[in-house]
mmCIF file of C-alpha atoms in Angstrom:
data_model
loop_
_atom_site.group_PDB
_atom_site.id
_atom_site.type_symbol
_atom_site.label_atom_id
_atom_site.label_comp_id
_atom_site.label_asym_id
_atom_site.label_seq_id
_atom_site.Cartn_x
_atom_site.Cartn_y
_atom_site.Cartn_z
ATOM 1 C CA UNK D 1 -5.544 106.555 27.500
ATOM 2 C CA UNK D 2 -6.767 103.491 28.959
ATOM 3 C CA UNK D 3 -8.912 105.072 31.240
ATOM 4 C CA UNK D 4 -10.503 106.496 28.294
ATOM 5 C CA UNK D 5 -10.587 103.025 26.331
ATOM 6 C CA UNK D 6 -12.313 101.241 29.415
ATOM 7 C CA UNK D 7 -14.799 103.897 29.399
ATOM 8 C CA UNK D 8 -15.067 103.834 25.587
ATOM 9 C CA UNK D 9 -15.614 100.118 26.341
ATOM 10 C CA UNK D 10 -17.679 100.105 29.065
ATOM 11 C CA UNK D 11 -20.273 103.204 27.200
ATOM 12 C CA UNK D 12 -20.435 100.411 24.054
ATOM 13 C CA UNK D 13 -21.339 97.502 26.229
ATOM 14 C CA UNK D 14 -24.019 99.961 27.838
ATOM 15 C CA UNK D 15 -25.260 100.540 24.329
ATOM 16 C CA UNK D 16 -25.435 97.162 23.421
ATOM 17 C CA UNK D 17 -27.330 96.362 26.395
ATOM 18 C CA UNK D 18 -29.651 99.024 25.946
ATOM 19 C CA UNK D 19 -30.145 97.967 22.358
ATOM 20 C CA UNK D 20 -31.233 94.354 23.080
ATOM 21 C CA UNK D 21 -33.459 95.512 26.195
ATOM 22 C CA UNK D 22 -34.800 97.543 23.938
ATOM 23 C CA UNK D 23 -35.362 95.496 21.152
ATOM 24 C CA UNK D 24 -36.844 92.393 23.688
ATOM 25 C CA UNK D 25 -39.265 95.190 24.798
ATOM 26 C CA UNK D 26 -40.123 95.981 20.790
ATOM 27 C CA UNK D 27 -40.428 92.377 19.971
ATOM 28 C CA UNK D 28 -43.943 91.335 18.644
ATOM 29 C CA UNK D 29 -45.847 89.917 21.298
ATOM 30 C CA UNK D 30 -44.532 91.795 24.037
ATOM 31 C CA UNK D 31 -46.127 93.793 26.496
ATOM 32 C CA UNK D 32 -47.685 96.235 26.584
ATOM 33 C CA UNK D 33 -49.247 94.775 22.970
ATOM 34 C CA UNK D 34 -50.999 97.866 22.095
ATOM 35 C CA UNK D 35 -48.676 100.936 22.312
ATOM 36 C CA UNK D 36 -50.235 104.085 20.265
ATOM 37 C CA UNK D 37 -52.534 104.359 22.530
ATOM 38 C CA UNK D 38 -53.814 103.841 26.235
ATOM 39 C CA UNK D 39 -55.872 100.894 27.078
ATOM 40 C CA UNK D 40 -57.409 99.054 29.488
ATOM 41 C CA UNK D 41 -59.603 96.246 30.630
ATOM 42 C CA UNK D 42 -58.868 93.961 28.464
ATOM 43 C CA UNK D 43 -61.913 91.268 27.667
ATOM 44 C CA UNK D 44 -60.742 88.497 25.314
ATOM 45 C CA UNK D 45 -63.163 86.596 22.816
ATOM 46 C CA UNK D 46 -62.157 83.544 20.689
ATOM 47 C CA UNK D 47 -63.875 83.417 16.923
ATOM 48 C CA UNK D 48 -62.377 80.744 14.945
ATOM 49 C CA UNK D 49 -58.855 80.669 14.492
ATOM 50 C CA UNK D 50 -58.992 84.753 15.623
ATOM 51 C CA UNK D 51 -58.875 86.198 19.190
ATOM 52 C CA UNK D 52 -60.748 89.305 19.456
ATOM 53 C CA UNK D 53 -59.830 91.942 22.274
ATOM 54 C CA UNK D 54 -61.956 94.201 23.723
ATOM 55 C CA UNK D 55 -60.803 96.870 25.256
ATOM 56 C CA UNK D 56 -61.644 100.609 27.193
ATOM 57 C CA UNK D 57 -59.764 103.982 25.959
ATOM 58 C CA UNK D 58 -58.077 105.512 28.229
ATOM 59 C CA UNK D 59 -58.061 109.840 27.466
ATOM 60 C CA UNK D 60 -57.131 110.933 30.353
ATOM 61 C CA UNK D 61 -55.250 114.662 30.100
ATOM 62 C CA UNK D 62 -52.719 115.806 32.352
ATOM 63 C CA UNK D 63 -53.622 115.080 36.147
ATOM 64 C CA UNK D 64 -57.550 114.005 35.108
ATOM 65 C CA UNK D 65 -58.308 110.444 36.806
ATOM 66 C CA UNK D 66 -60.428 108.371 33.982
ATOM 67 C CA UNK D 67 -61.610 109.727 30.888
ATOM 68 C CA UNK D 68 -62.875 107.064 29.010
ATOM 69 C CA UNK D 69 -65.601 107.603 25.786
ATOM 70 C CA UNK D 70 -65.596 104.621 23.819
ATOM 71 C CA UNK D 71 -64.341 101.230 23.299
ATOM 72 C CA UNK D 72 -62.029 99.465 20.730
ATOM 73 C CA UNK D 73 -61.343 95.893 19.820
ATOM 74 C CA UNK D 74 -58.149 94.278 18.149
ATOM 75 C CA UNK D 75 -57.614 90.764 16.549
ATOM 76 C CA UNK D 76 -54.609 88.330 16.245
ATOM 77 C CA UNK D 77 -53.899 85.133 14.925
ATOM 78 C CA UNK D 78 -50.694 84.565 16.380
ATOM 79 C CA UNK D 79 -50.864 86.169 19.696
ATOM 80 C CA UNK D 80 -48.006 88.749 18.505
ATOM 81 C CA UNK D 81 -49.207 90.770 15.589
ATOM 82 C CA UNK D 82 -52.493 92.861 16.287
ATOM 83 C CA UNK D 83 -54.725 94.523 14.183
ATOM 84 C CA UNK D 84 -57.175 97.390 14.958
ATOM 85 C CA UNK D 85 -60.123 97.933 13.499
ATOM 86 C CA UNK D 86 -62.931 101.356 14.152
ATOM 87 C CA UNK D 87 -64.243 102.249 17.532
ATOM 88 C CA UNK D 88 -67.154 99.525 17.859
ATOM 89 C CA UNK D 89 -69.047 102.353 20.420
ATOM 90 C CA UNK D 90 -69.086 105.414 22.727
ATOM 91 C CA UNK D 91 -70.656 105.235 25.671
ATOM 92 C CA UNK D 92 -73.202 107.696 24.270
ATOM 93 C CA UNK D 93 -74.473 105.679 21.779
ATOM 94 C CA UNK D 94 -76.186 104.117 24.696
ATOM 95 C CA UNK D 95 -79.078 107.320 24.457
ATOM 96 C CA UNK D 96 -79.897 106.757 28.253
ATOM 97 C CA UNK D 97 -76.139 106.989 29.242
ATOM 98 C CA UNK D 98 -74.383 109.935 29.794
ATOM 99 C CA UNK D 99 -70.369 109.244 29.766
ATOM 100 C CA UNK D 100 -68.063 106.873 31.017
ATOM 101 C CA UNK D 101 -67.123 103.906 28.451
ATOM 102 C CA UNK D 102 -65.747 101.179 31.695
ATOM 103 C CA UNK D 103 -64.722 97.991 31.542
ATOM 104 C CA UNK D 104 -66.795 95.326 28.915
ATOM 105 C CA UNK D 105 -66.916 91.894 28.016
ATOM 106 C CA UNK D 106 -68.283 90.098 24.395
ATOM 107 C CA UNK D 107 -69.478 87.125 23.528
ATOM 108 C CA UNK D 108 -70.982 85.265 21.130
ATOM 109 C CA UNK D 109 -74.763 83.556 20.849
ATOM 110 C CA UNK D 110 -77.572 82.367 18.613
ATOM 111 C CA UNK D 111 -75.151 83.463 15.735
ATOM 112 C CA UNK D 112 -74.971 87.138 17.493
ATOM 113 C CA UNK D 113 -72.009 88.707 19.020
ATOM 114 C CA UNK D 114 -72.953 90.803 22.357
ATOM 115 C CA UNK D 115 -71.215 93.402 24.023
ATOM 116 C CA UNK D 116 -71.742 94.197 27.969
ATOM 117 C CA UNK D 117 -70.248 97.158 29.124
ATOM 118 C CA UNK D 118 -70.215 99.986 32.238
ATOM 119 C CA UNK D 119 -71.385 103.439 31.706
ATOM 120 C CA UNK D 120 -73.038 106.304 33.677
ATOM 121 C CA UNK D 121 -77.148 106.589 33.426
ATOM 122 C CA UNK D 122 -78.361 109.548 33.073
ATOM 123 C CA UNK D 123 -80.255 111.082 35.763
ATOM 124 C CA UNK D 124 -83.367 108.877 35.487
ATOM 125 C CA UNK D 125 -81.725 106.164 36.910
ATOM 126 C CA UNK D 126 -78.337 107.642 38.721
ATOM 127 C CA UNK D 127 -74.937 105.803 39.272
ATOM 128 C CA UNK D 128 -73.403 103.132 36.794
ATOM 129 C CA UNK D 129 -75.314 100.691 35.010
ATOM 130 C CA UNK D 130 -74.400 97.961 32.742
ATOM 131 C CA UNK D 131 -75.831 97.900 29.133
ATOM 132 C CA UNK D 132 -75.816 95.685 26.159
ATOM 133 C CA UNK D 133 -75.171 95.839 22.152
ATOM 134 C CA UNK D 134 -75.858 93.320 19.561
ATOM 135 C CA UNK D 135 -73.795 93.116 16.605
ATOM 136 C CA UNK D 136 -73.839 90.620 13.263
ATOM 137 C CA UNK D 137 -69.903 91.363 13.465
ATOM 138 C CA UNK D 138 -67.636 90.730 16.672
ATOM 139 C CA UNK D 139 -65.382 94.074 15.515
ATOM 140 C CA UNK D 140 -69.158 95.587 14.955
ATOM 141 C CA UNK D 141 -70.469 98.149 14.425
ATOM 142 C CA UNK D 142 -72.691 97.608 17.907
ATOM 143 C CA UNK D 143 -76.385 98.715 18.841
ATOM 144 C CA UNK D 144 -78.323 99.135 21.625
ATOM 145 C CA UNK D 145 -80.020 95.645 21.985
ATOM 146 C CA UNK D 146 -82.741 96.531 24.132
ATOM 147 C CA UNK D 147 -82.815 100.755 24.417
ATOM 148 C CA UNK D 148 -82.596 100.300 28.363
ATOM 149 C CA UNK D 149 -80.061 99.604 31.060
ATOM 150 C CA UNK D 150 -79.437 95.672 31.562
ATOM 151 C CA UNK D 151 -78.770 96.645 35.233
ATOM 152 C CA UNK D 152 -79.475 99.879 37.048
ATOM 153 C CA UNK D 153 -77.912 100.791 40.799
ATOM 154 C CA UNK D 154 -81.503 100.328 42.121
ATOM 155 C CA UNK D 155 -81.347 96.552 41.460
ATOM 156 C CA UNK D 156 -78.622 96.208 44.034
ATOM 157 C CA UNK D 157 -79.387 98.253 47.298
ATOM 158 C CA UNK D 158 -76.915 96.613 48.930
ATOM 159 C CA UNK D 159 -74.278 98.839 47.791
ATOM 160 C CA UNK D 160 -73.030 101.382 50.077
ATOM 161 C CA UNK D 161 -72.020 103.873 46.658
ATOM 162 C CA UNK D 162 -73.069 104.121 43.304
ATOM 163 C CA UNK D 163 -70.879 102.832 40.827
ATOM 164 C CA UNK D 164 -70.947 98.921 42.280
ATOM 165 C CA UNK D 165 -73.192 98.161 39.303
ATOM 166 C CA UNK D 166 -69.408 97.978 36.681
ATOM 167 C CA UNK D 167 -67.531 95.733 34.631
ATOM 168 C CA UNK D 168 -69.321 92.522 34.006
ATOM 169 C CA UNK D 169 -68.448 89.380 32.727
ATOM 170 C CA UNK D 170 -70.460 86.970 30.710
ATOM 171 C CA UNK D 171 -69.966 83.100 30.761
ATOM 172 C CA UNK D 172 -71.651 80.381 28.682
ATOM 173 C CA UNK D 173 -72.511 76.931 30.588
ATOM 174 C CA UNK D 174 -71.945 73.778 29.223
ATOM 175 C CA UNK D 175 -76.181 73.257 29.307
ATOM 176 C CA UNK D 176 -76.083 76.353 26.989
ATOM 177 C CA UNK D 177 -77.073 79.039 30.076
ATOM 178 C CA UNK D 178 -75.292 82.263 29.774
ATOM 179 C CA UNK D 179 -74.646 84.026 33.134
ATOM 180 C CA UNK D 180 -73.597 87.717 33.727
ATOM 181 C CA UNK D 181 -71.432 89.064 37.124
ATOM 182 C CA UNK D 182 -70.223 92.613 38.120
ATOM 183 C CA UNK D 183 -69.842 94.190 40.888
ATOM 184 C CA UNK D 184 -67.749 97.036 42.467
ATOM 185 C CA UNK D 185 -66.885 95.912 46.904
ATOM 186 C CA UNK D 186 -70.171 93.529 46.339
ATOM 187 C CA UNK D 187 -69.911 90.531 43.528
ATOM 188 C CA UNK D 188 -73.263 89.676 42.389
ATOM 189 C CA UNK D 189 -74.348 87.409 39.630
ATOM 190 C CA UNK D 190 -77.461 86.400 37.670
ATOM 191 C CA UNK D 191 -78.705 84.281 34.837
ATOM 192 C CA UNK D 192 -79.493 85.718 31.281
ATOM 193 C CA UNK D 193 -82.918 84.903 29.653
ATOM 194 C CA UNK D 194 -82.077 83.063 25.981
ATOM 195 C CA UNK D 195 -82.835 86.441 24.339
ATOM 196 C CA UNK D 196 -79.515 87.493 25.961
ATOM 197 C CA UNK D 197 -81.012 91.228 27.423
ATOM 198 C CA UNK D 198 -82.808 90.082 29.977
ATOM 199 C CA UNK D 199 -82.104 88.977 33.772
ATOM 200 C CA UNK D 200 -83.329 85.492 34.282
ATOM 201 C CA UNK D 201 -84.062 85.138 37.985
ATOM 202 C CA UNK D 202 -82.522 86.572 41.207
ATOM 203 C CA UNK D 203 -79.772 88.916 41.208
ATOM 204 C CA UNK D 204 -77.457 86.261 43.583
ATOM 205 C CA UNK D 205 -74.528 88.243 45.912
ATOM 206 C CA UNK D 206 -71.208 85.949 45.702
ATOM 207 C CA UNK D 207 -68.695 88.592 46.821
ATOM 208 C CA UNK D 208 -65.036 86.716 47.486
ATOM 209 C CA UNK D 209 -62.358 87.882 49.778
ATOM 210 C CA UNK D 210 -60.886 91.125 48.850
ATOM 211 C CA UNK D 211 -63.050 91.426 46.127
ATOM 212 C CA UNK D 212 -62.593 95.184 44.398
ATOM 213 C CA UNK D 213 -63.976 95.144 40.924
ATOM 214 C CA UNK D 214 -63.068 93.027 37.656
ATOM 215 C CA UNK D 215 -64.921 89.642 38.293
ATOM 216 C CA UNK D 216 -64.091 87.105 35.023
ATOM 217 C CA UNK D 217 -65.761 83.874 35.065
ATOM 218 C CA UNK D 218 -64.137 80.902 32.829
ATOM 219 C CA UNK D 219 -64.062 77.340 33.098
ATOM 220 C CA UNK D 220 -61.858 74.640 32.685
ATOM 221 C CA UNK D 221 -62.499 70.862 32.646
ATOM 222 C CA UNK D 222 -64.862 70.312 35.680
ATOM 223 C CA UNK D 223 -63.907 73.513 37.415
ATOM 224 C CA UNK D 224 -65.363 76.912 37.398
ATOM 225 C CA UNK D 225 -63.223 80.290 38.176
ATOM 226 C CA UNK D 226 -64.121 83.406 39.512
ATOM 227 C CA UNK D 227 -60.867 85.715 38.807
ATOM 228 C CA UNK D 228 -61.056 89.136 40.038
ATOM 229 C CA UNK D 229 -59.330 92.321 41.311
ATOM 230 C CA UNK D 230 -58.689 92.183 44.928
ATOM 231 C CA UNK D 231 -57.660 94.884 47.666
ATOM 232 C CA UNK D 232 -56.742 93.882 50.863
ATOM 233 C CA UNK D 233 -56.886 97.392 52.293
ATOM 234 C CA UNK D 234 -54.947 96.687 55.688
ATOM 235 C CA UNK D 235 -51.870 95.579 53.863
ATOM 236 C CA UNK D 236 -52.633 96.437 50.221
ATOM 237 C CA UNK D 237 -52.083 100.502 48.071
ATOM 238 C CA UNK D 238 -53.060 99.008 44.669
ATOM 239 C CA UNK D 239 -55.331 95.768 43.517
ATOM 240 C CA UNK D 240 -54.152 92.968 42.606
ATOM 241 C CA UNK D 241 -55.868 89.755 41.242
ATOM 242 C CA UNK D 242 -57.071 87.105 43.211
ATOM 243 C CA UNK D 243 -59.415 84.103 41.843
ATOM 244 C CA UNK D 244 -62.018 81.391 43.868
ATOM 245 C CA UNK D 245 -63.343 77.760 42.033
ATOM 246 C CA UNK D 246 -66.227 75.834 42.382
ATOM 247 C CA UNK D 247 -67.816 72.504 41.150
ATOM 248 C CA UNK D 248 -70.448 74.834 39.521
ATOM 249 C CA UNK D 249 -71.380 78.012 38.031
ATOM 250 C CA UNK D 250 -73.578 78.536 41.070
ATOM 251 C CA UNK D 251 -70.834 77.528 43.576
ATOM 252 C CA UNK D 252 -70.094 76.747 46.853
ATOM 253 C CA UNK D 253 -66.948 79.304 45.881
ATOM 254 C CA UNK D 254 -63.380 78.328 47.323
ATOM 255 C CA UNK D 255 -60.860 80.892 48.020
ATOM 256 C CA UNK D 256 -57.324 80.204 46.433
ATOM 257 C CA UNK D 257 -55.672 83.001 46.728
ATOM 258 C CA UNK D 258 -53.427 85.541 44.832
ATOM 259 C CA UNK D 259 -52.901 84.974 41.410
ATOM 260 C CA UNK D 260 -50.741 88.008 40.502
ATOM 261 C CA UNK D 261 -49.565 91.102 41.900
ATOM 262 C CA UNK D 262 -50.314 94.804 41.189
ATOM 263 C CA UNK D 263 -50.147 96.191 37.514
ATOM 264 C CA UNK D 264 -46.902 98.397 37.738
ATOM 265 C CA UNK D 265 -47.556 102.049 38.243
ATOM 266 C CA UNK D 266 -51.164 101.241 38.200
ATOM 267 C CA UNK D 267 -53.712 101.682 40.877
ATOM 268 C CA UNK D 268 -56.308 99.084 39.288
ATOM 269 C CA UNK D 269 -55.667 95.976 37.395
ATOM 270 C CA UNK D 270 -58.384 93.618 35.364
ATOM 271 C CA UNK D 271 -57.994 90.155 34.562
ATOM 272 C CA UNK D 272 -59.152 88.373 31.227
ATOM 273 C CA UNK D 273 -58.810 84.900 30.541
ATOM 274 C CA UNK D 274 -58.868 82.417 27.608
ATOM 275 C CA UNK D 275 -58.146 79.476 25.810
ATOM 276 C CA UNK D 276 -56.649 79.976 22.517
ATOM 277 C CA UNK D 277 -55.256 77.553 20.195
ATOM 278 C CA UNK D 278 -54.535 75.358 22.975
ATOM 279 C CA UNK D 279 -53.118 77.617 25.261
ATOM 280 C CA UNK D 280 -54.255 79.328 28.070
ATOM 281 C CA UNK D 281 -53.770 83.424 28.089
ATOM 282 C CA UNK D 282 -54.196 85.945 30.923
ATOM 283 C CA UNK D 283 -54.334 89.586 29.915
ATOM 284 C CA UNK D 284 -54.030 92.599 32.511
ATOM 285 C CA UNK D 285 -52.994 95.770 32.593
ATOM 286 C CA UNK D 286 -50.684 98.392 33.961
ATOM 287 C CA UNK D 287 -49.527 102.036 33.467
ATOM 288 C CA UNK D 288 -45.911 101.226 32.098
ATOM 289 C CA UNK D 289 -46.238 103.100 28.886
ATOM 290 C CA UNK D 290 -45.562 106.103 27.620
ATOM 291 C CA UNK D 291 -47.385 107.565 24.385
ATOM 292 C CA UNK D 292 -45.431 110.695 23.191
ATOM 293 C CA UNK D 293 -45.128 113.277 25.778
ATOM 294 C CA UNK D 294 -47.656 111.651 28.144
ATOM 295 C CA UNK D 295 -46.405 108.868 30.630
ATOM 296 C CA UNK D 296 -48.768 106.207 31.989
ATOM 297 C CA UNK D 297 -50.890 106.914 34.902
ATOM 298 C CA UNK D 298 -54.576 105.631 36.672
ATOM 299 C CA UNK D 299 -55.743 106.775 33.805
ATOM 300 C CA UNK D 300 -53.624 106.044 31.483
ATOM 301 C CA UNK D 301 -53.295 102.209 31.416
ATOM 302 C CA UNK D 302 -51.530 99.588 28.896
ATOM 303 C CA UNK D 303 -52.784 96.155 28.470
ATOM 304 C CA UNK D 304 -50.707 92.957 28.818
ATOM 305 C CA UNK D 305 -50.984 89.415 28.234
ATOM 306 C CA UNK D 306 -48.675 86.590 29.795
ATOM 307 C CA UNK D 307 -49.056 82.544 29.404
ATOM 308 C CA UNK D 308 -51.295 81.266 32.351
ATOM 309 C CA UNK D 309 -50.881 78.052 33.826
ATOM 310 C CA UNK D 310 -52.528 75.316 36.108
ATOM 311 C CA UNK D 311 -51.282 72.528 38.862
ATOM 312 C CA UNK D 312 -52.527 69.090 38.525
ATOM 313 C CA UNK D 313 -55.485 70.034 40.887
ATOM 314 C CA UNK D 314 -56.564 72.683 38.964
ATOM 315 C CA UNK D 315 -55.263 75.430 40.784
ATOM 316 C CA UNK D 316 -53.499 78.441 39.030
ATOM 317 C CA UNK D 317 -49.795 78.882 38.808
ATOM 318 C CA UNK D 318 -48.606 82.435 40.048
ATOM 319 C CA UNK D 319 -48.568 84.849 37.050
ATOM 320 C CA UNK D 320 -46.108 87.605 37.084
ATOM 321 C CA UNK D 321 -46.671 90.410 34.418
ATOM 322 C CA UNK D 322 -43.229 91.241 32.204
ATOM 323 C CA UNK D 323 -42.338 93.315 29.709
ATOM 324 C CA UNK D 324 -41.055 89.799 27.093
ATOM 325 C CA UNK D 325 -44.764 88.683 27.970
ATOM 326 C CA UNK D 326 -45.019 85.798 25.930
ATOM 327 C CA UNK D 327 -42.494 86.310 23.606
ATOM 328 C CA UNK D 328 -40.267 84.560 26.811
ATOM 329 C CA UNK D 329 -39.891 80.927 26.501
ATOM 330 C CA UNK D 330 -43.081 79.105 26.275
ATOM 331 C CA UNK D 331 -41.479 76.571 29.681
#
């Protein structure tokens, strides 16, 4: 009998345990924060009092590697309850494009909200190119601004393969300038005309070390950050995220290092960073979710957020992505 009590005992406490793991894990405002469904690249944008998330759909069936059609976007107020509104696109909506809905970014201008986003041209133009939608709404619905690709694979020849022209990031200066970078191995970056569809000037190449994909370009007091997935491929299986600053948009660019490590279960991993209500977010993503019989996988991704935070000189603490997210203490 008491070996049956202890184990009585000791299958409770194991239940109770389970229970509150499970219940921190449930808790509004942990990660992942979307859970009916796969997503990935996560591209914050701050309206007001709202944050607006943008974010790819991962479709991916059984052992397929991306499947990706469209792209959704999600508000909060609080950083813990989210609410999801229509598709905003597919990536056919784009008539020149044939599939592939990657990684995106929105912001907002001249009272407009535009979207930047990956997808594959059609055979006029072969290999990824970036387009852009213009919308009177930030959760849409989104248009083709300009009935073209912003950026085609022929505009960087550099490129040793044909989908370096992905997920770009957009970035206001304080003179009012709004730049645009991408890149897949190569970084590049350019300037925006006012109209907001049209490349300003030279295409500039400002690839960092281990730079992989996922550039994000934000800025905070005097100094400007380049945040980005990184591969080091002698020492490296899956990206992580590594970020450079400079005294302006157009650099000199200073290394600083890691900033997190991988995205669990997850090959790639994409950083997206904001200020919101007066503190500062970083949102990734991994592959530790499961939606009904179908377990995360490269193409099958969950996005995160944690609380991101900087040393007196303006580098960035070490973030390290958790299931409490930033339902854990705020210190």
């Amino acid at each position: 009998m008491g070996l049956r009590l202890a184990t009585l005992a000791l299958m409770a406490a194991m239940s109770v345990g389970s229970a509150a793991g499970a219940s921190e894990a449930s808790a509004p405002g942990s990660n992942p924060i979307i859970r009916d469904k796969f997503t990935a690249d996560p591209a914050p944008l701050v309206v007001g009092d709202k944050l607006y998330l943008y974010v790819g759909h991962d479709e991916a069936q059984r052992d397929e590697m991306f499947n990706m059609r469209e792209w959704l976007v999600y508000s909060t107020t609080d950083m813990k309850t989210w609410t999801a509104y229509p598709p905003i696109m597919k990536a056919t909506d784009f008539k020149w494009a044939k599939k592939d809905a990657w990684a995106s970014q929105a912001i907002q201008k001249n009272g407009k909200f535009y979207f930047y986003a990956a997808v594959e041209h059609d055979n006029t133009h072969p290999g990824k190119a970036i387009a852009v939608a213009v919308s009177d709404s930030p959760t849409g619905p989104f248009v083709d601004a300009r009935g073209s690709a912003l950026i085609t694979n022929e505009m960087t020849p550099k490129g040793p393969h044909s989908w370096e022209d992905i997920d770009p990031t957009v970035f206001t200066d304080d003179d009012g300038t709004t730049w645009i970078a991408w890149g897949n191995r190569s970084a590049y970056i350019a300037k925006l005309k006012p109209n907001m569809i049209e490349i300003d000037g030279p295409i500039t190449e400002i690839t960092p070390p281990h730079f992989e994909e996922g550039p994000w370009l934000h800025k905070r007091g005097d100094t400007y950050y380049l945040t980005y997935a990184s591969l080091d491929r002698t020492t490296q299986r899956d990206e992580h995220v590594s970020y450079s600053t400079a005294p302006s948009i157009q650099g000199p660019w200073t290394y600083r290092g890691l900033l997190t490590g991988s995205g669990k279960y997850s090959f790639t991993i994409h950083p997206g960073i904001v200020q919101f209500k007066g503190d500062w977010y970083l949102f990734l993503h991994n592959a530790d979710l499961a939606v009904g019989d179908q377990s995360g996988a490269i193409g099958r991704r969950a996005v995160t957020v944690e609380r991101l935070r900087y040393n007196a000189d303006g580098t960035m603490q070490p973030v390290t992505q958790t299931k409490a997210g930033i339902t854990a203490s705020a210190h």
